[in-house]
Amino acid sequence: MNPNATEFMPGRRNGPDGGLEALPTSTADMELAKTPAGAAAAAVHAPSLPGAVRRSLQNSPIIQPSRLSVKSASEIEAISKNSALNAAAAAYVPQRTLARVVLTQPSPLALAPSEDPAKNNIEMMLDDLWCLFYLPTTLGENIKEEDYNPTLVFRVDSILTFWRVVNNIAAPSELQLSTLYLFRDGIDPKWEDPANRDGGIVKVKATAAQVDEAWELLLCRTIGDSWSPSVRETVNGVVLKVRERAYWLELWVTKNSSALQKDLAELWHPILGASFATTYLTHAMMQERSHAAAALAAEKQKKNRRRY
C-alpha cells in the first residue's frame, strides 16, 4: 500500500471528485491546512478517481465535520504500550489540524492490501487483515434481520493504515447513533457466520466521558493481538454501539474465559472504575431474544390493525 494517503483517501470538495479529506503527509501539508478561511479549501486536492467511484461518491450525502482533538506524543506512546503495536506508530500520526469526519453513510472506498512487498515492509504489516464495517442506527435498538447488513468501509493491513482510518473517524462521543464493527478478514459481523455461530458477546457499558479512551485502547489491543495467548485466537472482532442513552463496547469471541475477563479488567478498570462490569451472552441467546422481540412487535401491529 502506498504511504501517500491521497492515492486512497481523496480530498473532500464539491463536485464529482468529493470524498474524505486527505490526511497531511508532511509538515508542509500541515501548514497548508492552517491557511486562512477561503484559501483552506484550495489547499487539499483530490486525485482522479474511476468513473464508477466518482458517481458513488457524488450520490453519497455530505459528511458532516466535527472538531478534532490532538494527541500528544506521550499520549500516543502510552497507547502503544497497551498493545503490541510498535511505538514507532507514533511517527505516522501527524499533529492533526484537519477536522475529523462523522460517518453518516458508509464510504465506498476500501484500503486494500498492497501488492508491493517493499511497501508492505515500510508500513509495518499487521499479522492479520482487519475489516471495519458501519451500520447506521435509528432510535430503536432492535433492528430487523432483513435490515441488518453492515457495510464494509475500510480494510486495514498495517499500522499506518490503522491510524489513518482511526484519525479520520470521529471519536465515539461525537458519532451519531450508529454501530462500528472491526472484524478479522473473512468473518462477517453476523450471528450466522460459521466463525461466530457457537460463540458469544462480552458487553461493557460506558459513558460519554469514558468511551473515547476505552474504544481506542480496545482497538489497539485487538489490532496488535495483545491479548493473553489463550485469548488471542478467540477474539473474532470488536464492536462499538452508539445509542441514545449509552455506549456499548463488545467483543465477539468464540468462547468466554477467566483469562478474557482478566484481560478486560486490566484494560478498562483504570478508565471505567467502579462502573466496570461485563455481561456475556451467547449468539444463540441473542438470536432467541431478537426473534421473541420481533414476534411481539408483529403481534402488537396485528392488534392495532384490528382496532381500526
Short mmCIF file of C-alpha atoms in Angstrom, two decimals, residues 45-270:
data_model
loop_
_atom_site.label_atom_id
_atom_site.label_comp_id
_atom_site.label_asym_id
_atom_site.label_seq_id
_atom_site.Cartn_x
_atom_site.Cartn_y
_atom_site.Cartn_z
CA HIS A 45 -6.65 18.43 -3.92
CA ALA A 46 -8.38 15.20 -4.82
CA PRO A 47 -6.76 12.69 -7.16
CA SER A 48 -8.51 11.47 -10.25
CA LEU A 49 -10.93 8.66 -9.41
CA PRO A 50 -12.53 5.99 -11.61
CA GLY A 51 -15.90 7.00 -13.02
CA ALA A 52 -17.83 4.39 -11.01
CA VAL A 53 -16.30 5.59 -7.74
CA ARG A 54 -16.94 9.24 -8.64
CA ARG A 55 -20.60 8.51 -9.29
CA SER A 56 -20.88 6.60 -5.98
CA LEU A 57 -19.30 9.48 -4.07
CA GLN A 58 -21.50 12.02 -5.82
CA ASN A 59 -24.61 10.16 -4.71
CA SER A 60 -23.48 10.00 -1.08
CA PRO A 61 -24.69 12.63 1.42
CA ILE A 62 -22.29 15.31 2.58
CA ILE A 63 -20.18 14.16 5.51
CA GLN A 64 -20.53 16.48 8.47
CA PRO A 65 -17.26 17.71 10.04
CA SER A 66 -16.61 17.66 13.78
CA ARG A 67 -13.83 19.11 15.92
CA LEU A 68 -10.61 17.11 16.22
CA SER A 69 -8.70 16.71 19.48
CA VAL A 70 -4.91 16.48 19.06
CA LYS A 71 -2.97 13.73 20.82
CA SER A 72 0.48 14.46 22.17
CA ALA A 73 3.46 12.21 21.53
CA SER A 74 3.36 10.98 25.14
CA GLU A 75 -0.33 10.04 24.83
CA ILE A 76 0.34 8.09 21.64
CA GLU A 77 3.28 6.32 23.28
CA ALA A 78 1.08 5.36 26.24
CA ILE A 79 -1.50 3.87 23.87
CA SER A 80 1.19 1.90 22.06
CA LYS A 81 2.42 0.42 25.35
CA ASN A 82 -1.04 -1.08 25.89
CA SER A 83 -0.76 -3.08 22.69
CA ALA A 84 1.72 -5.00 20.60
CA LEU A 85 1.87 -2.15 18.11
CA ASN A 86 5.37 -0.78 17.65
CA ALA A 87 5.82 2.55 19.41
CA ALA A 88 7.14 3.82 16.07
CA ALA A 89 3.49 4.03 15.05
CA ALA A 90 3.52 7.50 16.59
CA ALA A 91 5.60 8.61 13.62
CA TYR A 92 2.60 8.01 11.40
CA VAL A 93 0.19 10.11 13.46
CA PRO A 94 0.54 13.77 12.40
CA GLN A 95 -0.29 16.73 14.59
CA ARG A 96 -3.82 16.78 13.27
CA THR A 97 -5.26 20.18 12.46
CA LEU A 98 -7.86 18.94 9.99
CA ALA A 99 -11.40 18.27 11.21
CA ARG A 100 -12.46 14.68 11.73
CA VAL A 101 -15.43 13.48 9.78
CA VAL A 102 -18.57 11.80 11.05
CA LEU A 103 -19.71 8.81 9.00
CA THR A 104 -23.36 9.36 8.14
CA GLN A 105 -23.16 6.79 5.34
CA PRO A 106 -20.56 4.12 4.57
CA SER A 107 -17.65 5.19 2.40
CA PRO A 108 -17.42 3.34 -0.93
CA LEU A 109 -13.64 3.23 -0.60
CA ALA A 110 -11.57 0.47 0.97
CA LEU A 111 -7.91 0.38 1.94
CA ALA A 112 -6.82 -2.78 0.18
CA PRO A 113 -3.51 -4.55 0.90
CA SER A 114 -0.63 -3.50 -1.31
CA GLU A 115 0.75 -5.97 -3.83
CA ASP A 116 4.22 -4.46 -3.46
CA PRO A 117 6.17 -6.32 -0.69
CA ALA A 118 8.59 -3.40 -0.32
CA LYS A 119 5.77 -1.03 0.54
CA ASN A 120 4.28 -3.57 2.92
CA ASN A 121 7.55 -3.73 4.88
CA ILE A 122 7.70 0.05 5.11
CA GLU A 123 4.20 0.24 6.53
CA MET A 124 4.73 -2.40 9.25
CA MET A 125 2.21 -5.01 8.27
CA LEU A 126 -0.20 -6.46 10.84
CA ASP A 127 -0.38 -10.19 11.44
CA ASP A 128 -3.98 -10.24 10.22
CA LEU A 129 -6.10 -8.22 7.84
CA TRP A 130 -8.94 -6.40 9.67
CA CYS A 131 -12.17 -5.04 8.23
CA LEU A 132 -14.15 -2.04 9.50
CA PHE A 133 -17.92 -2.20 8.98
CA TYR A 134 -20.53 0.50 9.59
CA LEU A 135 -24.27 0.34 10.27
CA PRO A 136 -26.43 3.47 10.77
CA THR A 137 -28.99 3.04 13.54
CA THR A 138 -32.37 4.64 14.17
CA LEU A 139 -33.68 5.45 17.64
CA GLY A 140 -34.82 1.87 18.17
CA GLU A 141 -32.30 -0.66 19.49
CA ASN A 142 -33.94 -3.60 17.72
CA ILE A 143 -33.03 -3.96 14.05
CA LYS A 144 -34.99 -6.27 11.77
CA GLU A 145 -32.90 -9.13 10.45
CA GLU A 146 -33.66 -8.14 6.87
CA ASP A 147 -32.34 -4.63 7.61
CA TYR A 148 -29.19 -5.83 9.39
CA ASN A 149 -26.48 -5.53 6.77
CA PRO A 150 -23.28 -3.78 7.99
CA THR A 151 -21.32 -2.27 5.11
CA LEU A 152 -17.58 -2.68 4.65
CA VAL A 153 -15.91 0.72 4.99
CA PHE A 154 -12.17 0.01 5.14
CA ARG A 155 -9.70 -2.85 5.16
CA VAL A 156 -6.66 -2.36 7.40
CA ASP A 157 -3.46 -4.34 6.87
CA SER A 158 -0.79 -2.16 8.53
CA ILE A 159 -0.18 0.17 11.46
CA LEU A 160 -0.08 3.11 9.08
CA THR A 161 -3.48 2.43 7.56
CA PHE A 162 -4.90 1.67 11.02
CA TRP A 163 -4.03 5.14 12.33
CA ARG A 164 -5.19 6.80 9.12
CA VAL A 165 -8.58 5.15 9.47
CA VAL A 166 -8.87 5.92 13.20
CA ASN A 167 -7.81 9.55 12.69
CA ASN A 168 -10.49 10.08 10.04
CA ILE A 169 -13.42 8.76 12.06
CA ALA A 170 -14.93 10.89 14.78
CA ALA A 171 -14.46 9.90 18.40
CA PRO A 172 -17.32 7.72 19.72
CA SER A 173 -18.66 10.59 21.84
CA GLU A 174 -19.05 12.66 18.64
CA LEU A 175 -20.67 9.98 16.47
CA GLN A 176 -24.33 9.92 15.58
CA LEU A 177 -26.39 6.85 16.52
CA SER A 178 -24.62 4.01 14.74
CA THR A 179 -22.58 0.83 15.11
CA LEU A 180 -18.95 0.23 14.13
CA TYR A 181 -17.51 -3.27 13.73
CA LEU A 182 -13.84 -4.24 13.42
CA PHE A 183 -13.53 -7.92 12.46
CA ARG A 184 -10.88 -10.26 11.16
CA ASP A 185 -10.98 -10.56 7.39
CA GLY A 186 -13.27 -13.36 6.29
CA ILE A 187 -15.60 -13.09 9.31
CA ASP A 188 -18.88 -11.22 8.88
CA PRO A 189 -20.30 -9.36 11.91
CA LYS A 190 -23.34 -11.63 11.91
CA TRP A 191 -24.56 -14.45 14.15
CA GLU A 192 -24.89 -16.76 11.15
CA ASP A 193 -21.20 -16.62 10.24
CA PRO A 194 -19.66 -20.05 11.00
CA ALA A 195 -16.86 -18.41 12.99
CA ASN A 196 -19.40 -16.70 15.28
CA ARG A 197 -22.21 -19.25 15.46
CA ASP A 198 -21.09 -21.16 18.57
CA GLY A 199 -19.59 -18.15 20.37
CA GLY A 200 -20.96 -15.10 22.11
CA ILE A 201 -20.60 -11.44 23.02
CA VAL A 202 -18.94 -9.81 26.04
CA LYS A 203 -20.62 -6.43 26.63
CA VAL A 204 -19.42 -3.43 28.66
CA LYS A 205 -21.32 -0.17 29.16
CA ALA A 206 -19.52 3.19 29.09
CA THR A 207 -20.40 6.87 29.46
CA ALA A 208 -19.58 9.69 27.06
CA ALA A 209 -16.66 10.68 29.30
CA GLN A 210 -15.22 7.15 29.23
CA VAL A 211 -15.98 5.73 25.80
CA ASP A 212 -13.37 7.54 23.66
CA GLU A 213 -10.36 6.23 25.56
CA ALA A 214 -11.93 2.82 26.21
CA TRP A 215 -12.66 2.28 22.50
CA GLU A 216 -9.22 3.42 21.36
CA LEU A 217 -7.48 1.09 23.80
CA LEU A 218 -9.72 -1.78 22.68
CA LEU A 219 -8.83 -1.13 19.02
CA CYS A 220 -5.11 -1.06 19.76
CA ARG A 221 -5.27 -4.21 21.88
CA THR A 222 -7.20 -6.00 19.13
CA ILE A 223 -5.21 -4.83 16.11
CA GLY A 224 -1.96 -5.59 17.93
CA ASP A 225 -3.15 -9.05 19.06
CA SER A 226 -2.03 -8.14 22.58
CA TRP A 227 -4.46 -10.38 24.41
CA SER A 228 -3.25 -13.23 26.59
CA PRO A 229 -2.12 -16.24 24.49
CA SER A 230 -5.24 -18.25 25.36
CA VAL A 231 -7.50 -15.30 24.49
CA ARG A 232 -5.89 -14.08 21.27
CA GLU A 233 -7.35 -16.67 18.91
CA THR A 234 -10.84 -16.46 20.46
CA VAL A 235 -11.41 -12.80 19.50
CA ASN A 236 -13.22 -12.52 16.17
CA GLY A 237 -13.94 -8.81 16.36
CA VAL A 238 -14.93 -5.80 18.45
CA VAL A 239 -18.00 -3.56 18.25
CA LEU A 240 -18.90 -0.01 19.26
CA LYS A 241 -22.60 0.76 19.67
CA VAL A 242 -23.58 4.43 19.94
CA ARG A 243 -27.07 4.60 21.36
CA GLU A 244 -29.34 7.35 22.65
CA ARG A 245 -28.70 6.72 26.36
CA ALA A 246 -25.43 4.81 26.48
CA TYR A 247 -22.39 3.47 24.68
CA TRP A 248 -21.71 -0.25 24.46
CA LEU A 249 -18.36 -1.90 23.78
CA GLU A 250 -18.50 -5.53 22.68
CA LEU A 251 -16.09 -8.35 21.96
CA TRP A 252 -17.31 -11.14 19.72
CA VAL A 253 -15.49 -14.26 20.87
CA THR A 254 -15.61 -17.99 20.22
CA LYS A 255 -15.82 -18.60 23.98
CA ASN A 256 -15.81 -16.80 27.31
CA SER A 257 -12.98 -17.43 29.78
CA SER A 258 -11.46 -16.17 33.02
CA ALA A 259 -8.37 -15.11 31.05
CA LEU A 260 -10.53 -12.89 28.84
CA GLN A 261 -12.23 -11.32 31.86
CA LYS A 262 -8.83 -10.65 33.42
CA ASP A 263 -7.56 -9.00 30.23
CA LEU A 264 -10.63 -6.78 30.06
CA ALA A 265 -10.32 -5.78 33.70
CA GLU A 266 -6.67 -4.79 33.17
CA LEU A 267 -7.60 -2.83 30.05
CA TRP A 268 -10.72 -1.00 31.21
CA HIS A 269 -10.87 -0.88 35.01
CA PRO A 270 -8.49 2.14 35.18
#
